[in-house]
Amino acid sequence: MLKDEILHYLDKETKTVNLEELDDKFTAGGIAKALNAKRNTVSLYLNQLTNEEKLVKIETRPVHFLHRSSFEKENYKLKKSVYQSVTKLEQENSNQDLLKRFVQINPSLKESIERVRAAVLYPNGGLPLLINGESGTGKSYLVSLINRFCRTHKLIKKSAPFITINCAQYADNPELLTSNLFGYKKGAFTGADEDHEGAFVEADGGILFLDEVHRLGPKGQEKLFTYLDQGIVYPVGETKKGKRVHVRLCFATTEDLDTSFLTTFTRRIPVKITLPPLSQRSKEERLNLVYTLFNNEQKKIAKPLSISDQVLDMLANYQPTGNIGDLKNAIKLTIARANADQKDNETITLTAYNLPLDVLSKSKVEVYHPSSKPIMITNETEVDDLIERNFPEKKIFLNSLNKLLKVYEQSDDNLAECESKLKQIVYQLFDSLLFEKNNSDHIPLLSYVIDGVNHLFEQMKTAYQLKISNNAVYAVSYYLFERQKFQWSSEEIKNQKALMKLNKDVRQRYLDIYVYVTKLINLIKTNLDIELNEVDYIFLTIYLNKLEIITKTGLIKAIVIAHGYATAGSIANVVNRLLGAHTLDAFDMPINVSTQEIADKIIDYTENNDVTHGLIILVDMGSLKEIETLFPRQINAPILLINNVSTLLALTVGESILKKRNFRKISQLVKQTGEIEIKLTYPETSKQKVILTTCYSGIGTATHVARLLERCLPNKKIKIVPYDFQALKDTHEVGIIKKMYEVVGIIGTENPSINGIDFIYLEQILSDKDTAKLSDWLKTAFSNQEIETILNNLVKNFSLEQTINMVTILDAPKVIENITIFIQELERRFSITLSSQKKFTLYVHVSYLIERLIRKEANNINPEFEERFAQKYQRELDEIDVAFNVIKENYSVKIPKSELIYIDQIIFNRQ
């Protein structure tokens, strides 16, 4: 029948369709010509098949038709059958990411797949990738996903070649493998009767996959070096005239990398991952694979499948030596045996009796549960539906999150407007976990989680003086108990943008709580082995904020010390209730207490609380001079002592803390409340020795330099602290730094010229003069042997290439080459010769800038300053922007105006 012929024709053509080059073979006229049929009859059937949702209609001129299921299998799911244009159809792919989808099914591979994704998306053709793993772990399948990912994201053309070579087929003839890969010239060897281009040339513009690449001997690996280093291949028999090709390389091997490959080869492969065997994957992950394979097979046989729980459980516990390949064959055989027995049935029912003997004997099922209703897989079933079916808890969490995001978006991403609604959603989630779930069958495991959470909270109470109630312990315990039953990634959320924005807003809104939630989640991962993600940060932060488990962190701490029963406690309680926040702690002291005992109490308090931002001590009477002499040597923080405390005075202090006023402003306000004695002290002999790092272009690069320096130190006798360059130009800020720390020196890309503090230029740190200066700095804290170790580490870590390797994930030699061209262009355009110091600053800053732009990270600058600066120096900024062309072309980035201003400031020192 013509209708079936049309469907079969479009099925075949759609498999290789290129949406950018749709031609007549997808139109009614082209199809009629190909099938030798009347155009109006073909057109009638095309529209019928579209209405039956078997075809996709694109209303261009002329109208084009595609085979829907064929297109979806090769590309991505479609929501409808009629689209106004190709652009509208392609918009369905805006959130599609095959690699992220792969992680949802294989959550243990998240980190490895993120590295794969980074390699594939790397500018200028991606990075070579080597996949290691046992036979059947999915290496070839992953490469096929990479191929589809590259096409759907337009990293290569739809028509680009995908060439696969199984090197094992050439195990006995490595010379033949080499010639087939790189090609050969006529006469290169016996039988070479004509020129042959080889797989590299065939794959030009596409992907070349070398499976079992360990079969490529040392000579073959060495021949790859030329391509990996230069992008050029030389055919066998040719040594002078090579051919430049652009190929994305993927390698796979089952062998050990250290013993089967030349070190010089593996060093040239920047991304190497290992796919673990089924035996090392979680039960959940194996079950995800079982669901996926059943779903795929059902689509092929086009009959509904009814599968018992026992079949699923035994297959999920089956650990074959052939891994996924054997599991796939076992599922095929199970369906085939059931189908043979039920060939006349509309639905195929699968039970344990249909399983192969190998599965029955090798499946490690230790506990048998009462059988529940079999699952049904039909043509409409999605893998997501199957996965969620096995984990109803997951649906509870996802539903709550979707409600959060919906309310948040309806409020135009304004957290302040929808805060109360969001809290209600989170509270309902915790209430349902606490009161609606029946966990009577899981008491031992639940008790284990409760004990673990209680222990973790006890640690945090001791360290941070948290106020943890039993409610908090049980709420978090029940949350974690349900959460540990499944793994999921935030990528499963369709609206990623709203999720990340909400996470950021929650962090800013509840910063104090968020900090402690971060600490708690790290402890949970280490001690309870439960992986959490961004969504959990949102839920836990909002809920724990309700319980008021902590005092304000990141703020000045304050304590009230008074003689008598409950005097200090009453003042603190009144103030905290009036302000609606815990701002003051209290110590009630006996009348006959000594000053030393008070000082000991204060010292004990500082050891169990974070007083980095300062400590205010409010006392009712006594000699301030006597008290303050007893503890500055033990307390490494500025201290403000205030005598004659009253409720009004304490209220003024508490309110000032919440408003983040500094000591100077608090002192002024306190004096207005009456005759008050005030004393501000800073730490004395206990000051921490520090080396400051700074960079003209901002705190980000200074932080990277600090990390690089920290790697050189054997211990933390001297602390490395990054500081913003502009802050070091502020006299008041420098004064505070000197009072807080014993600054032994500054290392950076530009000298802030602080009186009395030595400075070493980063690029000159290995010079004889500055090495001697650094040694003098270190003598205050390190032995001669330790200093020798530090200097040796410096030599190893502080070359320009190594420095750039530290501040960026990019290929350092290539970065240096491109920045060199950029600097030369700057010098040519401005007719200047930059000093070595400024050049080094530019190398470090621009390398870090490239990475930030690729990651789409912002580097904020005051908008008003940016506008004023641009108006004054627009011509110079335009010249700098043109000089950046080499960076823009090689890394596909756009340089923001704020970054042009930074470069101008580095070159000309303009403020």
Short mmCIF file of N, CA and C in Angstrom, two decimals, residues 251-354:
data_model
loop_
_atom_site.label_atom_id
_atom_site.label_comp_id
_atom_site.label_asym_id
_atom_site.label_seq_id
_atom_site.Cartn_x
_atom_site.Cartn_y
_atom_site.Cartn_z
N PHE A 251 39.34 7.37 22.26
CA PHE A 251 40.02 6.08 22.38
C PHE A 251 39.33 5.25 23.47
N ALA A 252 39.36 3.93 23.30
CA ALA A 252 38.84 3.04 24.35
C ALA A 252 39.79 1.85 24.51
N THR A 253 39.90 1.37 25.73
CA THR A 253 40.77 0.23 26.01
C THR A 253 40.28 -0.52 27.23
N THR A 254 40.58 -1.84 27.24
CA THR A 254 40.27 -2.66 28.41
C THR A 254 41.52 -2.90 29.25
N GLU A 255 42.66 -2.37 28.80
CA GLU A 255 43.94 -2.67 29.43
C GLU A 255 44.38 -1.57 30.39
N ASP A 256 45.35 -1.93 31.25
CA ASP A 256 45.93 -0.98 32.20
C ASP A 256 46.70 0.11 31.45
N LEU A 257 46.45 1.36 31.78
CA LEU A 257 47.06 2.47 31.04
C LEU A 257 48.56 2.55 31.27
N ASP A 258 49.02 2.22 32.48
CA ASP A 258 50.43 2.39 32.79
C ASP A 258 51.31 1.36 32.10
N THR A 259 50.78 0.16 31.86
CA THR A 259 51.61 -0.90 31.28
C THR A 259 51.38 -1.10 29.78
N SER A 260 50.30 -0.59 29.24
CA SER A 260 49.96 -0.88 27.84
C SER A 260 50.23 0.28 26.90
N PHE A 261 50.61 1.44 27.44
CA PHE A 261 50.80 2.62 26.59
C PHE A 261 52.12 3.31 26.92
N LEU A 262 52.66 4.00 25.92
CA LEU A 262 53.82 4.85 26.16
C LEU A 262 53.39 6.02 27.04
N THR A 263 54.25 6.37 27.99
CA THR A 263 53.95 7.52 28.85
C THR A 263 53.78 8.78 28.02
N THR A 264 54.58 8.90 26.97
CA THR A 264 54.50 10.08 26.10
C THR A 264 53.17 10.13 25.35
N PHE A 265 52.51 8.97 25.21
CA PHE A 265 51.20 8.94 24.56
C PHE A 265 50.10 9.37 25.54
N THR A 266 50.07 8.71 26.72
CA THR A 266 49.01 9.01 27.70
C THR A 266 49.11 10.46 28.19
N ARG A 267 50.33 11.01 28.21
CA ARG A 267 50.48 12.39 28.64
C ARG A 267 49.81 13.36 27.68
N ARG A 268 49.67 12.93 26.44
CA ARG A 268 49.04 13.80 25.43
C ARG A 268 47.52 13.66 25.41
N ILE A 269 46.98 12.77 26.25
CA ILE A 269 45.53 12.62 26.34
C ILE A 269 45.08 13.29 27.63
N PRO A 270 44.54 14.51 27.58
CA PRO A 270 44.24 15.27 28.81
C PRO A 270 43.07 14.73 29.61
N VAL A 271 42.16 14.00 28.96
CA VAL A 271 40.97 13.51 29.68
C VAL A 271 40.92 11.99 29.60
N LYS A 272 41.04 11.35 30.76
CA LYS A 272 40.99 9.88 30.85
C LYS A 272 39.97 9.50 31.92
N ILE A 273 39.04 8.63 31.58
CA ILE A 273 38.03 8.20 32.55
C ILE A 273 37.95 6.67 32.55
N THR A 274 37.40 6.14 33.63
CA THR A 274 37.20 4.69 33.75
C THR A 274 35.73 4.41 34.01
N LEU A 275 35.16 3.48 33.23
CA LEU A 275 33.78 3.04 33.45
C LEU A 275 33.83 1.77 34.30
N PRO A 276 33.24 1.79 35.50
CA PRO A 276 33.32 0.64 36.40
C PRO A 276 32.43 -0.51 35.92
N PRO A 277 32.75 -1.75 36.29
CA PRO A 277 31.89 -2.89 35.94
C PRO A 277 30.59 -2.83 36.72
N LEU A 278 29.61 -3.64 36.30
CA LEU A 278 28.30 -3.65 36.97
C LEU A 278 28.43 -3.99 38.44
N SER A 279 29.38 -4.85 38.79
CA SER A 279 29.53 -5.28 40.18
C SER A 279 29.89 -4.13 41.11
N GLN A 280 30.45 -3.07 40.55
CA GLN A 280 30.86 -1.92 41.37
C GLN A 280 29.84 -0.78 41.33
N ARG A 281 28.70 -1.02 40.69
CA ARG A 281 27.66 0.01 40.62
C ARG A 281 26.54 -0.31 41.61
N SER A 282 25.82 0.72 42.00
CA SER A 282 24.78 0.54 43.01
C SER A 282 23.60 -0.25 42.46
N LYS A 283 22.80 -0.80 43.37
CA LYS A 283 21.59 -1.52 42.97
C LYS A 283 20.66 -0.59 42.18
N GLU A 284 20.55 0.63 42.62
CA GLU A 284 19.69 1.59 41.91
C GLU A 284 20.15 1.77 40.47
N GLU A 285 21.45 1.90 40.30
CA GLU A 285 22.00 2.14 38.96
C GLU A 285 21.78 0.94 38.05
N ARG A 286 21.97 -0.26 38.61
CA ARG A 286 21.74 -1.47 37.81
C ARG A 286 20.27 -1.60 37.43
N LEU A 287 19.39 -1.20 38.36
CA LEU A 287 17.96 -1.25 38.07
C LEU A 287 17.60 -0.23 36.98
N ASN A 288 18.23 0.94 37.02
CA ASN A 288 18.02 1.93 35.96
C ASN A 288 18.39 1.35 34.59
N LEU A 289 19.50 0.60 34.54
CA LEU A 289 19.93 -0.02 33.28
C LEU A 289 18.92 -1.08 32.83
N VAL A 290 18.41 -1.86 33.78
CA VAL A 290 17.40 -2.87 33.44
C VAL A 290 16.17 -2.21 32.84
N TYR A 291 15.68 -1.14 33.48
CA TYR A 291 14.53 -0.41 32.95
C TYR A 291 14.80 0.09 31.53
N THR A 292 15.97 0.68 31.34
CA THR A 292 16.33 1.25 30.03
C THR A 292 16.36 0.18 28.96
N LEU A 293 16.98 -0.96 29.26
CA LEU A 293 17.09 -2.04 28.27
C LEU A 293 15.73 -2.64 27.95
N PHE A 294 14.89 -2.85 28.96
CA PHE A 294 13.53 -3.35 28.72
C PHE A 294 12.74 -2.36 27.86
N ASN A 295 12.86 -1.09 28.17
CA ASN A 295 12.12 -0.07 27.43
C ASN A 295 12.56 -0.05 25.96
N ASN A 296 13.87 -0.18 25.74
CA ASN A 296 14.39 -0.20 24.36
C ASN A 296 13.87 -1.42 23.60
N GLU A 297 13.88 -2.59 24.24
CA GLU A 297 13.43 -3.81 23.56
C GLU A 297 11.94 -3.77 23.27
N GLN A 298 11.17 -3.18 24.19
CA GLN A 298 9.72 -3.10 23.97
C GLN A 298 9.41 -2.30 22.72
N LYS A 299 10.17 -1.23 22.49
CA LYS A 299 9.94 -0.40 21.31
C LYS A 299 10.21 -1.18 20.03
N LYS A 300 11.11 -2.17 20.10
CA LYS A 300 11.45 -2.96 18.92
C LYS A 300 10.37 -4.00 18.61
N ILE A 301 9.87 -4.67 19.65
CA ILE A 301 8.87 -5.74 19.40
C ILE A 301 7.45 -5.18 19.30
N ALA A 302 7.27 -3.92 19.79
CA ALA A 302 5.97 -3.22 19.67
C ALA A 302 4.83 -3.96 20.34
N LYS A 303 5.11 -4.69 21.40
CA LYS A 303 4.08 -5.34 22.21
C LYS A 303 4.26 -4.89 23.65
N PRO A 304 3.16 -4.65 24.39
CA PRO A 304 3.31 -4.28 25.80
C PRO A 304 3.98 -5.41 26.59
N LEU A 305 4.79 -5.02 27.58
CA LEU A 305 5.46 -5.99 28.45
C LEU A 305 4.93 -5.85 29.87
N SER A 306 4.57 -6.97 30.51
CA SER A 306 4.19 -6.99 31.91
C SER A 306 5.30 -7.74 32.65
N ILE A 307 6.01 -7.02 33.56
CA ILE A 307 7.22 -7.58 34.16
C ILE A 307 7.04 -7.67 35.67
N SER A 308 7.28 -8.86 36.23
CA SER A 308 7.12 -9.04 37.67
C SER A 308 8.29 -8.40 38.42
N ASP A 309 8.02 -8.09 39.69
CA ASP A 309 9.06 -7.51 40.54
C ASP A 309 10.25 -8.46 40.69
N GLN A 310 9.97 -9.76 40.72
CA GLN A 310 11.04 -10.73 40.92
C GLN A 310 12.00 -10.73 39.73
N VAL A 311 11.47 -10.57 38.52
CA VAL A 311 12.32 -10.49 37.33
C VAL A 311 13.23 -9.27 37.42
N LEU A 312 12.65 -8.14 37.78
CA LEU A 312 13.44 -6.90 37.88
C LEU A 312 14.52 -7.04 38.95
N ASP A 313 14.13 -7.61 40.10
CA ASP A 313 15.07 -7.72 41.22
C ASP A 313 16.24 -8.63 40.87
N MET A 314 15.93 -9.76 40.23
CA MET A 314 16.99 -10.72 39.90
C MET A 314 17.91 -10.17 38.81
N LEU A 315 17.36 -9.48 37.85
CA LEU A 315 18.21 -8.88 36.81
C LEU A 315 19.07 -7.75 37.38
N ALA A 316 18.49 -6.98 38.32
CA ALA A 316 19.25 -5.89 38.94
C ALA A 316 20.39 -6.43 39.81
N ASN A 317 20.22 -7.65 40.33
CA ASN A 317 21.27 -8.26 41.16
C ASN A 317 22.19 -9.18 40.38
N TYR A 318 21.91 -9.34 39.10
CA TYR A 318 22.73 -10.18 38.21
C TYR A 318 24.04 -9.45 37.91
N GLN A 319 25.16 -10.11 38.14
CA GLN A 319 26.47 -9.49 37.92
C GLN A 319 27.29 -10.33 36.95
N PRO A 320 27.00 -10.23 35.66
CA PRO A 320 27.67 -11.07 34.66
C PRO A 320 29.09 -10.58 34.39
N THR A 321 29.93 -11.49 33.92
CA THR A 321 31.31 -11.11 33.58
C THR A 321 31.34 -10.18 32.38
N GLY A 322 30.34 -10.29 31.52
CA GLY A 322 30.29 -9.45 30.32
C GLY A 322 29.62 -8.12 30.54
N ASN A 323 29.26 -7.81 31.80
CA ASN A 323 28.69 -6.51 32.17
C ASN A 323 27.43 -6.18 31.38
N ILE A 324 27.33 -4.94 30.87
CA ILE A 324 26.07 -4.48 30.26
C ILE A 324 25.72 -5.32 29.03
N GLY A 325 26.76 -5.76 28.29
CA GLY A 325 26.49 -6.58 27.10
C GLY A 325 25.77 -7.87 27.45
N ASP A 326 26.24 -8.55 28.50
CA ASP A 326 25.58 -9.79 28.93
C ASP A 326 24.20 -9.52 29.51
N LEU A 327 24.06 -8.41 30.26
CA LEU A 327 22.75 -8.05 30.82
C LEU A 327 21.75 -7.80 29.69
N LYS A 328 22.20 -7.11 28.66
CA LYS A 328 21.34 -6.83 27.51
C LYS A 328 20.90 -8.13 26.84
N ASN A 329 21.83 -9.07 26.66
CA ASN A 329 21.50 -10.36 26.04
C ASN A 329 20.54 -11.16 26.92
N ALA A 330 20.73 -11.07 28.24
CA ALA A 330 19.84 -11.79 29.16
C ALA A 330 18.41 -11.27 29.04
N ILE A 331 18.26 -9.94 28.91
CA ILE A 331 16.92 -9.34 28.77
C ILE A 331 16.30 -9.71 27.43
N LYS A 332 17.10 -9.71 26.36
CA LYS A 332 16.60 -10.12 25.04
C LYS A 332 16.09 -11.57 25.09
N LEU A 333 16.91 -12.45 25.73
CA LEU A 333 16.54 -13.86 25.80
C LEU A 333 15.30 -14.07 26.66
N THR A 334 15.18 -13.31 27.74
CA THR A 334 13.99 -13.40 28.60
C THR A 334 12.73 -13.07 27.81
N ILE A 335 12.79 -11.98 27.05
CA ILE A 335 11.63 -11.57 26.25
C ILE A 335 11.36 -12.59 25.15
N ALA A 336 12.43 -13.10 24.50
CA ALA A 336 12.27 -14.06 23.41
C ALA A 336 11.59 -15.34 23.90
N ARG A 337 12.01 -15.84 25.08
CA ARG A 337 11.42 -17.07 25.61
C ARG A 337 9.95 -16.87 25.96
N ALA A 338 9.64 -15.70 26.56
CA ALA A 338 8.24 -15.42 26.91
C ALA A 338 7.40 -15.24 25.65
N ASN A 339 7.96 -14.58 24.66
CA ASN A 339 7.24 -14.33 23.41
C ASN A 339 6.94 -15.63 22.67
N ALA A 340 7.88 -16.56 22.74
CA ALA A 340 7.68 -17.85 22.07
C ALA A 340 6.51 -18.62 22.70
N ASP A 341 6.38 -18.49 24.01
CA ASP A 341 5.29 -19.18 24.71
C ASP A 341 3.97 -18.44 24.58
N GLN A 342 4.02 -17.13 24.31
CA GLN A 342 2.80 -16.30 24.32
C GLN A 342 2.64 -15.55 23.00
N LYS A 343 3.05 -16.18 21.89
CA LYS A 343 3.11 -15.48 20.60
C LYS A 343 1.76 -14.94 20.14
N ASP A 344 0.67 -15.52 20.64
CA ASP A 344 -0.66 -15.05 20.23
C ASP A 344 -1.24 -14.03 21.20
N ASN A 345 -0.54 -13.78 22.29
CA ASN A 345 -1.05 -12.83 23.29
C ASN A 345 -0.74 -11.39 22.88
N GLU A 346 -1.63 -10.48 23.21
CA GLU A 346 -1.38 -9.07 22.91
C GLU A 346 -0.32 -8.49 23.84
N THR A 347 -0.26 -8.97 25.08
CA THR A 347 0.73 -8.50 26.06
C THR A 347 1.63 -9.68 26.46
N ILE A 348 2.93 -9.42 26.50
CA ILE A 348 3.88 -10.46 26.90
C ILE A 348 4.12 -10.35 28.41
N THR A 349 3.87 -11.41 29.16
CA THR A 349 4.06 -11.42 30.61
C THR A 349 5.39 -12.11 30.94
N LEU A 350 6.25 -11.41 31.67
CA LEU A 350 7.57 -11.92 32.02
C LEU A 350 7.60 -12.29 33.50
N THR A 351 7.97 -13.56 33.79
CA THR A 351 8.11 -14.02 35.17
C THR A 351 9.51 -14.63 35.32
N ALA A 352 9.83 -15.04 36.54
CA ALA A 352 11.15 -15.62 36.81
C ALA A 352 11.39 -16.88 35.98
N TYR A 353 10.31 -17.56 35.56
CA TYR A 353 10.46 -18.79 34.77
C TYR A 353 11.00 -18.51 33.37
N ASN A 354 10.92 -17.26 32.93
CA ASN A 354 11.43 -16.91 31.60
C ASN A 354 12.91 -16.50 31.62
#
